[in-house]
Coordinates of C-alpha atoms and ligand atoms in Angstrom, one line a residue:
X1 CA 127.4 58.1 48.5
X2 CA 126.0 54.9 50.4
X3 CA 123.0 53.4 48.8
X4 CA 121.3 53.9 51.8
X5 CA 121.1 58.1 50.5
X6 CA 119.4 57.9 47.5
X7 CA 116.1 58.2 46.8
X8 CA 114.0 57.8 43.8
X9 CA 110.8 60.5 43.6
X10 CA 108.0 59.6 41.4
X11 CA 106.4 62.7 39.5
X12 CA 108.0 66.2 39.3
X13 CA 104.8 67.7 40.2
X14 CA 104.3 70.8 43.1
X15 CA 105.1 68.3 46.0
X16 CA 107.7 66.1 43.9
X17 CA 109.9 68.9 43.1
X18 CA 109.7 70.3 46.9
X19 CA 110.6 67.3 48.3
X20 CA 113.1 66.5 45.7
X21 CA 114.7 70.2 46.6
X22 CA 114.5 69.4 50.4
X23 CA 116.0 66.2 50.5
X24 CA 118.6 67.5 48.2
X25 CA 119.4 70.3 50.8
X26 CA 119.8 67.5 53.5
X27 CA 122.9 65.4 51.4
X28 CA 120.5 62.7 49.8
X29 CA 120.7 62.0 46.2
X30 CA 117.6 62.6 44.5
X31 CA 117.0 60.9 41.2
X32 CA 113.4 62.5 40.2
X33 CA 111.4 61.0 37.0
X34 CA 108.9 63.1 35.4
X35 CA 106.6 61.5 32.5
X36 CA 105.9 65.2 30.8
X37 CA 108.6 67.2 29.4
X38 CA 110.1 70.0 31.3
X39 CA 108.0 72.9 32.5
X40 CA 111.0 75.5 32.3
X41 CA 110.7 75.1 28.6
X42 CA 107.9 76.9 28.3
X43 CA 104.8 74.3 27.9
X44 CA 101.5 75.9 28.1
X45 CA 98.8 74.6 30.3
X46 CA 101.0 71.3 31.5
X47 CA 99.1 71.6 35.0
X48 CA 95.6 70.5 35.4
X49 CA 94.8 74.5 37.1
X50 CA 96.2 77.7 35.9
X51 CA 96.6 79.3 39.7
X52 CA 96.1 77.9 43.0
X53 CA 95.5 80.0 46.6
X54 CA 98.8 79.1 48.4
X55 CA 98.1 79.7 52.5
X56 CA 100.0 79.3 55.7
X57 CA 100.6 75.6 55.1
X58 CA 102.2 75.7 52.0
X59 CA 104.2 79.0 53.0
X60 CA 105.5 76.9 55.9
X61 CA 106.8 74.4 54.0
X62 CA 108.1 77.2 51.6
X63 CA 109.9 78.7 54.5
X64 CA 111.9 75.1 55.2
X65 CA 113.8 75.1 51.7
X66 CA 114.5 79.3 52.4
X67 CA 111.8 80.4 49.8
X68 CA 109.4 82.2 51.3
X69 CA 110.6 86.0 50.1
X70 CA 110.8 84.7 47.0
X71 CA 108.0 83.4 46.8
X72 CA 106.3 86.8 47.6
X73 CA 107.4 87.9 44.5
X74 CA 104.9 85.9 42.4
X75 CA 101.8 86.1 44.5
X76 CA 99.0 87.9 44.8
X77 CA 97.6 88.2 48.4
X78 CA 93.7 88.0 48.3
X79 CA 91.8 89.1 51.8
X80 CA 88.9 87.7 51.2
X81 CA 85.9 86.5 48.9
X82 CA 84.0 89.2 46.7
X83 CA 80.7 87.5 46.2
X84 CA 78.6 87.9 43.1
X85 CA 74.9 87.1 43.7
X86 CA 72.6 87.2 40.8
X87 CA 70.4 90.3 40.6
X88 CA 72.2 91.8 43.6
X89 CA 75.1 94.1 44.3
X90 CA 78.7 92.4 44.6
X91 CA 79.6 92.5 48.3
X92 CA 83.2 92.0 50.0
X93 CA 83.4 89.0 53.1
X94 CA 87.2 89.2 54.8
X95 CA 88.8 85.9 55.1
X96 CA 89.6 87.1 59.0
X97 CA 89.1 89.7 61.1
X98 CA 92.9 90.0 61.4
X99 CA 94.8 92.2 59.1
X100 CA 97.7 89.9 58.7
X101 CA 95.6 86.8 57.7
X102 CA 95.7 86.6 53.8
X103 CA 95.7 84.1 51.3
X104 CA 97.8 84.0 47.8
X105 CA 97.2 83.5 44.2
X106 CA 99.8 81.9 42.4
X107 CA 100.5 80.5 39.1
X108 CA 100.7 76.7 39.6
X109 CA 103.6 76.6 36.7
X110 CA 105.9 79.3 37.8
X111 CA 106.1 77.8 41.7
X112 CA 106.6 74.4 39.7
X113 CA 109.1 76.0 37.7
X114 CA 110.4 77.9 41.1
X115 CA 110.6 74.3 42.8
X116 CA 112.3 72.6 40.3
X117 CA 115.2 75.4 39.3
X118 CA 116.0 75.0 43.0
X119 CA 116.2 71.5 42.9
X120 CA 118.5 71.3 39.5
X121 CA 120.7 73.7 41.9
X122 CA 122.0 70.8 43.6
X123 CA 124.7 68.4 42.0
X124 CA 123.0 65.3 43.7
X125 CA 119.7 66.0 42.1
X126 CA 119.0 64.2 38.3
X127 CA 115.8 65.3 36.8
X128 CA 114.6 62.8 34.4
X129 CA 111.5 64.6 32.1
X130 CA 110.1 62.5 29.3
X131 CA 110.3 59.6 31.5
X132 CA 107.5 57.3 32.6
X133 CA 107.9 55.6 35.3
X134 CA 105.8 52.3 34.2
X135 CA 106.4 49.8 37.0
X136 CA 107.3 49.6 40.8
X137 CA 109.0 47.0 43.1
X138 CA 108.1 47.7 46.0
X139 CA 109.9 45.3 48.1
X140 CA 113.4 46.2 46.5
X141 CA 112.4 49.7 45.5
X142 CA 113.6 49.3 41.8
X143 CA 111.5 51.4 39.0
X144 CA 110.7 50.7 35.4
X145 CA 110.7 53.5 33.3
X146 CA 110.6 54.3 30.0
X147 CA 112.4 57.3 28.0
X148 CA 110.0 59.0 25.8
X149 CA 112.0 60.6 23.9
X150 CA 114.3 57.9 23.1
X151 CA 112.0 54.6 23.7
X152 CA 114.2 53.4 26.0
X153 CA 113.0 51.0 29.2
X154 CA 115.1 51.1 31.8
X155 CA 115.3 50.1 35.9
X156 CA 116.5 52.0 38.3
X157 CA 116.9 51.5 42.6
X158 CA 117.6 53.0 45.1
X159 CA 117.0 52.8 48.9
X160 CA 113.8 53.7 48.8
X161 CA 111.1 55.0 46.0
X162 CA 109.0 57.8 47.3
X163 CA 105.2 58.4 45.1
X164 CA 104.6 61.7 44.4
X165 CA 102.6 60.9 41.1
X166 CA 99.3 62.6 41.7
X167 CA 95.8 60.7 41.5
X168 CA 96.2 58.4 39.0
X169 CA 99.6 57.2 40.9
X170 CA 101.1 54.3 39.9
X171 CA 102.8 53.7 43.4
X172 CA 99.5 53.6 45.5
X173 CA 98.2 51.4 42.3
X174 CA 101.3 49.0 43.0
X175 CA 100.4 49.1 46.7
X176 CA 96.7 48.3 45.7
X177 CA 97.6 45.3 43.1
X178 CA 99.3 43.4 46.9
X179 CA 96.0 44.3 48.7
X180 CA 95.6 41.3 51.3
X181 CA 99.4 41.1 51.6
X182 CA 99.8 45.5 52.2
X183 CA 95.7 45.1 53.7
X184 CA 95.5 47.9 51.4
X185 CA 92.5 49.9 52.2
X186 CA 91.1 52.5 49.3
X187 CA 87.9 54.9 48.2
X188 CA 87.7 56.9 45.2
X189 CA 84.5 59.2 45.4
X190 CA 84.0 61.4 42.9
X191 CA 81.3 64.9 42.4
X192 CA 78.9 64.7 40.4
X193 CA 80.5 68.0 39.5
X194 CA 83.3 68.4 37.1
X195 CA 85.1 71.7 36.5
X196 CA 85.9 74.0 33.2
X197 CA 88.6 76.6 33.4
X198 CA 87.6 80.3 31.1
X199 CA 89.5 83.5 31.6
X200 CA 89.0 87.2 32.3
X201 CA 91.8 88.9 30.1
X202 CA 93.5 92.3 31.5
X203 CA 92.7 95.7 30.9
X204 CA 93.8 97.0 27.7
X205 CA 96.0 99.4 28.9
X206 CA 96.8 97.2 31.9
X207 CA 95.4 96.2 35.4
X208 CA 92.9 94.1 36.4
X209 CA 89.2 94.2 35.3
X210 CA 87.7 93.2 38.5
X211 CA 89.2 93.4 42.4
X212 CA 92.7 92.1 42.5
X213 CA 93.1 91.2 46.5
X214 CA 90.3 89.1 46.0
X215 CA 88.8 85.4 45.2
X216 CA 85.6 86.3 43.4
X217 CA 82.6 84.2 43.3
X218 CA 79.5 83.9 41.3
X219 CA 77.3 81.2 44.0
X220 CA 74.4 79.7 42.4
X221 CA 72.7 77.3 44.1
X222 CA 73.8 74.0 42.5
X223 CA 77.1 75.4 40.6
X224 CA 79.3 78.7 40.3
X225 CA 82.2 80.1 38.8
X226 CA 84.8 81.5 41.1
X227 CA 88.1 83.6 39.7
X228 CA 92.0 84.0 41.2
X229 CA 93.8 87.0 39.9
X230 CA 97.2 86.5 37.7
X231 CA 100.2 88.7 37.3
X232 CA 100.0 89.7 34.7
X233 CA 96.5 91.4 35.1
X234 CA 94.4 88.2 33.9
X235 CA 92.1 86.0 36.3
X236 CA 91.2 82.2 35.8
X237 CA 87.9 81.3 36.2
X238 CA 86.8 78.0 37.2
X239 CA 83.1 76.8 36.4
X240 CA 82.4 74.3 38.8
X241 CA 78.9 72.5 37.7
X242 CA 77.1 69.3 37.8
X243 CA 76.5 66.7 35.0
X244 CA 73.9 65.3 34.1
X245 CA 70.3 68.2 35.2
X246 CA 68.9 69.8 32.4
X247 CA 71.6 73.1 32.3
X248 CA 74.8 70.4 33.3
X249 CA 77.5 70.2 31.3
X250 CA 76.2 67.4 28.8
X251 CA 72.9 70.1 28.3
X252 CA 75.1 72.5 27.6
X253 CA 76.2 71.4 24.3
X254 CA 75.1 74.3 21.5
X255 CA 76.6 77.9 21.5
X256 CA 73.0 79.2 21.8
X257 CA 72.2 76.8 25.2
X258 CA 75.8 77.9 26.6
X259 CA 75.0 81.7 25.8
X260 CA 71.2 81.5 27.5
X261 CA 73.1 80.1 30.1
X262 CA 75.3 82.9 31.0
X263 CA 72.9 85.4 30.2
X264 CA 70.3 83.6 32.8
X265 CA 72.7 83.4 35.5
X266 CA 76.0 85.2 35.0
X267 CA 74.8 88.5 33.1
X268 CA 77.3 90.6 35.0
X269 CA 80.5 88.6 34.1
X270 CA 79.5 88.4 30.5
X271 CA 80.9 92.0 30.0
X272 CA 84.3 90.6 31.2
X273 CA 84.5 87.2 29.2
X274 CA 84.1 88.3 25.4
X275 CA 85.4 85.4 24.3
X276 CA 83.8 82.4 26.7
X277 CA 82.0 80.8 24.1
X278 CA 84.9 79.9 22.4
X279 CA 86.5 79.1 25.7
X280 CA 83.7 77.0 26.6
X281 CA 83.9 74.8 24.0
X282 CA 87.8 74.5 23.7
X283 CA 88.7 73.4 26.9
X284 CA 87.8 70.5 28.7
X285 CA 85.7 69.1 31.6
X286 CA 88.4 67.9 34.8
X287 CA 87.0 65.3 37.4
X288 CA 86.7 66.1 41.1
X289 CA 87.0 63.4 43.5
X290 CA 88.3 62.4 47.4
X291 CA 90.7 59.8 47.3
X292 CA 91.6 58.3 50.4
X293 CA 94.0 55.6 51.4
X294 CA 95.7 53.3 54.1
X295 CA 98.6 52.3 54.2
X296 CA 100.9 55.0 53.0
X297 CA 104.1 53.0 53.2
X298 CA 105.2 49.0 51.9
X299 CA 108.2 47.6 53.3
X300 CA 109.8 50.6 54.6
X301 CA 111.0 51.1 50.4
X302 CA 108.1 52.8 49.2
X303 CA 106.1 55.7 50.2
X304 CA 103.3 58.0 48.7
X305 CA 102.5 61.6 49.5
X306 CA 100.6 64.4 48.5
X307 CA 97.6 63.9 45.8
X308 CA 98.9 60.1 45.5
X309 CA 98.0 59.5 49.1
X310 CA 95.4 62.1 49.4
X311 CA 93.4 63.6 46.4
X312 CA 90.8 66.2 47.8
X313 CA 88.3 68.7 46.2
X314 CA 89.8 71.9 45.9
X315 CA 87.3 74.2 47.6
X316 CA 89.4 74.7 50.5
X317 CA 91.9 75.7 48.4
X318 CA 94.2 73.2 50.8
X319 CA 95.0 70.6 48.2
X320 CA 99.1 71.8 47.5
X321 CA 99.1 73.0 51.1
X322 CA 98.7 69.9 52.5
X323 CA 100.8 68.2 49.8
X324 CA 103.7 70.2 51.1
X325 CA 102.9 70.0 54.3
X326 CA 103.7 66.2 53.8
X327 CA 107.4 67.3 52.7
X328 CA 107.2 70.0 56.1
X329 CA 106.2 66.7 58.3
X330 CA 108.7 63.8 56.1
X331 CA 111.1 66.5 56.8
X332 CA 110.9 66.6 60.9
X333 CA 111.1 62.7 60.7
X334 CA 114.1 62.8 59.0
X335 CA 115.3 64.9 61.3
X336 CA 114.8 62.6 63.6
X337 CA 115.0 59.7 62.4
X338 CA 117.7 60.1 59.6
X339 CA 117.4 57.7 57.0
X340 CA 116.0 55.0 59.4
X341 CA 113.4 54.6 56.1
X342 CA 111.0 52.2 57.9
X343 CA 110.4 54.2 61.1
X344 CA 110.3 57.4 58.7
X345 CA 108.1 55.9 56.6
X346 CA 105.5 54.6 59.8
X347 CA 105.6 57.5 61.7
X348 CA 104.6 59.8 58.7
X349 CA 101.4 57.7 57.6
X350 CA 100.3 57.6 61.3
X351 CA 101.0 61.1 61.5
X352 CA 99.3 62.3 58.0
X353 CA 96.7 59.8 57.3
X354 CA 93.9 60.9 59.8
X355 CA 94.8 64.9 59.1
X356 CA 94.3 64.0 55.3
X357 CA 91.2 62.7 55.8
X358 CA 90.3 65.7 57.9
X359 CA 90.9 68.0 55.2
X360 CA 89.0 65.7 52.6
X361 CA 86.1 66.0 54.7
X362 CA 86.2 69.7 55.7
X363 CA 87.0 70.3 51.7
X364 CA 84.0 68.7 50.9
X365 CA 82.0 70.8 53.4
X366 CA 83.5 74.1 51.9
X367 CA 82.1 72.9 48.5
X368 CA 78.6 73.0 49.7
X369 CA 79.4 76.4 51.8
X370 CA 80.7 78.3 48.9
X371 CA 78.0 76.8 46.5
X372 CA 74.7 77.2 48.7
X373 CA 75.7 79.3 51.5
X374 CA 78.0 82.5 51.1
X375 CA 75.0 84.6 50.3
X376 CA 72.5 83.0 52.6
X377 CA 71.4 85.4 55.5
X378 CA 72.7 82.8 58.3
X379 CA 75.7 82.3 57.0
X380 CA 76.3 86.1 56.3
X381 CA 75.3 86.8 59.7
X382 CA 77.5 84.1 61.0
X383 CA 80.4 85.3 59.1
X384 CA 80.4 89.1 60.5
X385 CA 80.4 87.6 63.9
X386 CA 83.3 85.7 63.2
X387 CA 85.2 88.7 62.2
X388 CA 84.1 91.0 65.2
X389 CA 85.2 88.1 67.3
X390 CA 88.6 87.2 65.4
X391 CA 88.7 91.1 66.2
X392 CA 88.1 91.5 69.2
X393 CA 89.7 88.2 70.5
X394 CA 92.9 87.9 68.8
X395 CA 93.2 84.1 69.8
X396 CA 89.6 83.4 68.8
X397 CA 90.0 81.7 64.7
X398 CA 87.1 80.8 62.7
X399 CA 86.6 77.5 61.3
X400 CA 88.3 78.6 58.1
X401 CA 91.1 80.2 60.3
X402 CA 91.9 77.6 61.9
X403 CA 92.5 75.2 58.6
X404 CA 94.3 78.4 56.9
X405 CA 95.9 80.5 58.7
X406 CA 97.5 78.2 62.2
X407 CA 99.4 76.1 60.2
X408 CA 100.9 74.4 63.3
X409 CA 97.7 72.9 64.3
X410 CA 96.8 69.4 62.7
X411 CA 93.8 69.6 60.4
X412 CA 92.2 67.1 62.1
X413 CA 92.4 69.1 64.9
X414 CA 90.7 72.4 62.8
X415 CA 88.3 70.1 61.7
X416 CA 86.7 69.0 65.2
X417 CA 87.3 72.8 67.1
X418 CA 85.7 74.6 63.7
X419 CA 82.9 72.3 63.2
X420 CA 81.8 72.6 66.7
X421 CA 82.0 76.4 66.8
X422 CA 80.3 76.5 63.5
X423 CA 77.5 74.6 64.9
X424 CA 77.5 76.8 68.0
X425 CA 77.8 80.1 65.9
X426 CA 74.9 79.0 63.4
X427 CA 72.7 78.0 66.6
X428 CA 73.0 81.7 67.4
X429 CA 72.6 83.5 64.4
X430 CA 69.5 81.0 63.4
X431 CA 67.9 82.9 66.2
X432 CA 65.5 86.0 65.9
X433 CA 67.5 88.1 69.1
X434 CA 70.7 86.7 67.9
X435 CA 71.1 90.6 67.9
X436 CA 71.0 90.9 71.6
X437 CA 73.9 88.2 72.6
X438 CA 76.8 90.2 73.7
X439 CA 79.9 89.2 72.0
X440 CA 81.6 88.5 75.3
X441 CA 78.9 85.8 76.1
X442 CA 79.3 84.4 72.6
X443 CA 83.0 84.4 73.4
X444 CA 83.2 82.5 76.6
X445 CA 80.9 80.1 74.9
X446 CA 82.8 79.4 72.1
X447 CA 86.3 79.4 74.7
X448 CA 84.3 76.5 76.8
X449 CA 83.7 74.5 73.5
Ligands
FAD1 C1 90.6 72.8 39.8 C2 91.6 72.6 40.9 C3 91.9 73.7 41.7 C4 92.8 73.5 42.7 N1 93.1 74.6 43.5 C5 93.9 74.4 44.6 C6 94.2 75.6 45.4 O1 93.7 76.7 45.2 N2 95.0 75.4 46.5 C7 95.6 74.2 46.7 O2 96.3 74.1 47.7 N3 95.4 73.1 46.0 C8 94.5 73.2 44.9 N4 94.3 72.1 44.1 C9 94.9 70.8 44.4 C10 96.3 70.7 43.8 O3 96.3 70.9 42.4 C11 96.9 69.4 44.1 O4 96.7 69.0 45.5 C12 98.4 69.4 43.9 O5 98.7 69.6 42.5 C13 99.0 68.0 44.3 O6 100.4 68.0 43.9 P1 101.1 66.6 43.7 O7 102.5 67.0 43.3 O8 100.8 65.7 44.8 O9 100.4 66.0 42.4 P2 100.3 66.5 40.9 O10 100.3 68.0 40.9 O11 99.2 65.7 40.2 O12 101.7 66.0 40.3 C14 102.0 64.7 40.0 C15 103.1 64.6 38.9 O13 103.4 63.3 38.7 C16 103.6 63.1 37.3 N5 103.4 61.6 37.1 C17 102.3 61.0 37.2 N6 102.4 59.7 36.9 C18 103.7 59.5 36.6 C19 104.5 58.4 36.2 N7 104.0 57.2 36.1 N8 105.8 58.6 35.9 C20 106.4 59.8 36.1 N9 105.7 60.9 36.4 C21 104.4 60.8 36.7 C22 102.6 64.0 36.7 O14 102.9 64.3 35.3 C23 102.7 65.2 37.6 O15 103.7 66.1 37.2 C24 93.4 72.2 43.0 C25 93.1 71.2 42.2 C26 92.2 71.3 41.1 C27 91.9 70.1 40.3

């Protein structure tokens, strides 16, 4: 095979292996280096979050490498958010007013497993586990690695090296270190919120403990905990909360503050969650943070997708979708393109950059929506007009549609439409007659927009 085919992938994470399995099923050979051991042997907890909400997006991208039924077969769909508000009954908000809008829970290491048993399918794919990849020439796209296992360093080329190593990558940190040469723009902004997975366990005799078809929340003001159902009848729980107030994580540091705590503000999980204390304490605190960069692409060698280009905040649930939307977009340029790697390489950061950023930003609003807002009267108001108009109007899409369930239309695009019918929407339902506006009028307003 001419050098020209193969391709060197950086991190055999969710977007690694699905781009390793799609350029595999167009001819290229695909040599894909993986610093942690291999996930099909059974590790426990190898990915930073125990299940993720897969949408349209990633389903999409699915759909390219033929995946999609199969897919199905480990997911959960959830239709919309149960919310939890302290001293109140739960109550149930629909994600959409149309039936067929759904999101998915799905374990983040049986689709990596999926990914990357697909991939191994292929005769012209090498997957190298155990192997840090510890430098990067980007100007002859030639790798360092080393062999864990063995302690052997190593290089290895190829025609081009493609980045798919996360945050902490060590291709965008290569393309950083040539900053005035590359003009290497860069922002890392993190929360002042970390996060803290715990667990509901199943039913003893099977089943799930709380709604299934739904992503629960617990909104509190200034943190939460929200929960994605499991298989197998469990459902992670992720405590998203500040540092550094009087009842932030580094407060929270005795058994007794941690169970005043939860008694205070989450007295109707604790029935559920026997064992959080223990969880509490064993298992860690993860960072959140926006990390946005410019270029994407060095010499037409090297290129760097998903989290490595684009780290977001996971509250719109968006982070792997847009990570494999990347393969999805990489894949059209190919297409038409072929292996023209420097117009590939151009055309996808133009493409992605400004829709990553869109989805940074909108991610960051959804953080504040599902923290302060989801049981605020406005909001609630402004959310069952969305779903009498998505309804009524079948091509009318909320804000949150239109990011999760039109996966043909650019983020960047879902970010301008949905912000300026959120701001119309809220306008109205701020309003004491907001009663009174026929939903045709509302309609045409939001159609002139
Ligand atoms: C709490 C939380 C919840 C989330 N929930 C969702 C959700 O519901 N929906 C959603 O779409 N997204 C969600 N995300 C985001 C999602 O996890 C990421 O966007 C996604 O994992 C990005 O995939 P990736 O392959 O680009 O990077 P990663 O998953 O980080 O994979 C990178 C891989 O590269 C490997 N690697 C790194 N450096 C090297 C090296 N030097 N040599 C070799 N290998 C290396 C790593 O070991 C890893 O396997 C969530 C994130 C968090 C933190």
């Amino acid at each position: 095979m001419a050098a020209k085919k193969k391709i060197i992938i950086v991190g055999a994470g969710l977007c690694g292996s699905l781009l390793a399995l799609r350029m595999a099923q167009r001819g290229f050979e695909v040599v894909l280096y993986e610093k942690r051991d291999d996930l099909r042997k059974g590790i426990e907890g190898a990915g930073r979050s125990i299940n993720l909400a897969l949408s349209a997006r990633g389903l999409m991208a699915l759909d390219r490498v033929g995946l999609r039924k199969t897919i199905d077969q480990i997911c959960i769909p959830m239709k919309g958010r149960m919310i939890h508000p302290l001293g109140a009954e739960p109550f149930y908000s629909s994600y959409s007013g149309r039936e067929s809008d759904y999101i998915n829970s799905v374990s983040r290491t049986e689709l990596n497993i999926l990914l990357l048993k697909e991939a191994d399918f292929h005769d012209h794919v090498t997957l190298k586990f155990d192997t840090r990849v510890t430098e990067v020439n980007l100007e002859t796209a030639t790798i360092k690695v080393q062999d864990k296992v063995t302690g052997e360093n190593y290089e290895d080329s190829a025609a081009v090296v493609i980045g798919t190593d996360g945050a902490g990558s060590i291709v965008r940190k290569t393309m950083m270190s040539q900053t005035t040469k590359l003009l290497f723009n860069y922002s890392q902004n993190f929360l002042r919120h970390g996060y803290k997975e715990l667990s509901i366990l199943p039913e003893p005799e099977g089943g799930w403990k709380i709604e299934k078809h739904a992503l629960h929340i617990w909104p509190r003001g200034h943190f939460m905990i929200i929960a994605l159902p499991n298989l197998d009848g469990s459902f992670t729980l992720t405590m998203f909360h500040p540092y550094g107030s009087d009842i932030g994580f580094d407060a929270l540091d005795t058994k007794a503050k941690v169970q005043s705590f939860f008694e205070e503000y989450f007295p109707t999980l604790l029935p559920h969650v026997p064992h959080y204390l223990e969880e509490y304490f064993e298992n860690p605190v993860g960072t959140l943070g926006t990390i946005k960069c410019y270029p994407w692409q060095a010499y037409g060698k090297a290129l760097v997708m998903g989290d490595a280009s684009h780290a977001i905040v996971p509250f719109y649930g968006q982070g792997m979708n847009a990570a494999f939307e990347d393969v999805r977009v990489f894949d059209d340029l190919i297409e038409q393109y072929g292996a023209d790697w420097k117009k590939v390489f151009e055309n996808f950061q133009d493409s992605r950059a400004e829709n990553a950023e869109a989805i940074a930003d909108l991610a960051i609003d959804n953080f504040y929506e599902m923290r302060d807002k989801v049981d605020d009267e406005a909001f609630k108001r402004k959310r069952k007009l969305e779903m009498q108009l998505e309804q009524e109007y079948p091509d009318y899409y909320s804000k949150y549609s239109l990011v999760t369930f039109r996966p043909e239309l650019p983020y960047a695009e879902a970010k301008k439409k949905g912000r300026q019918q959120d701001a119309l929407l809220l306008d109205i339902c701020n309003k004491e007659d907001y009663m009174d506006v026929p939903l045709s009028v509302i309609y045409a307003k939001l159609k002139s927009l």
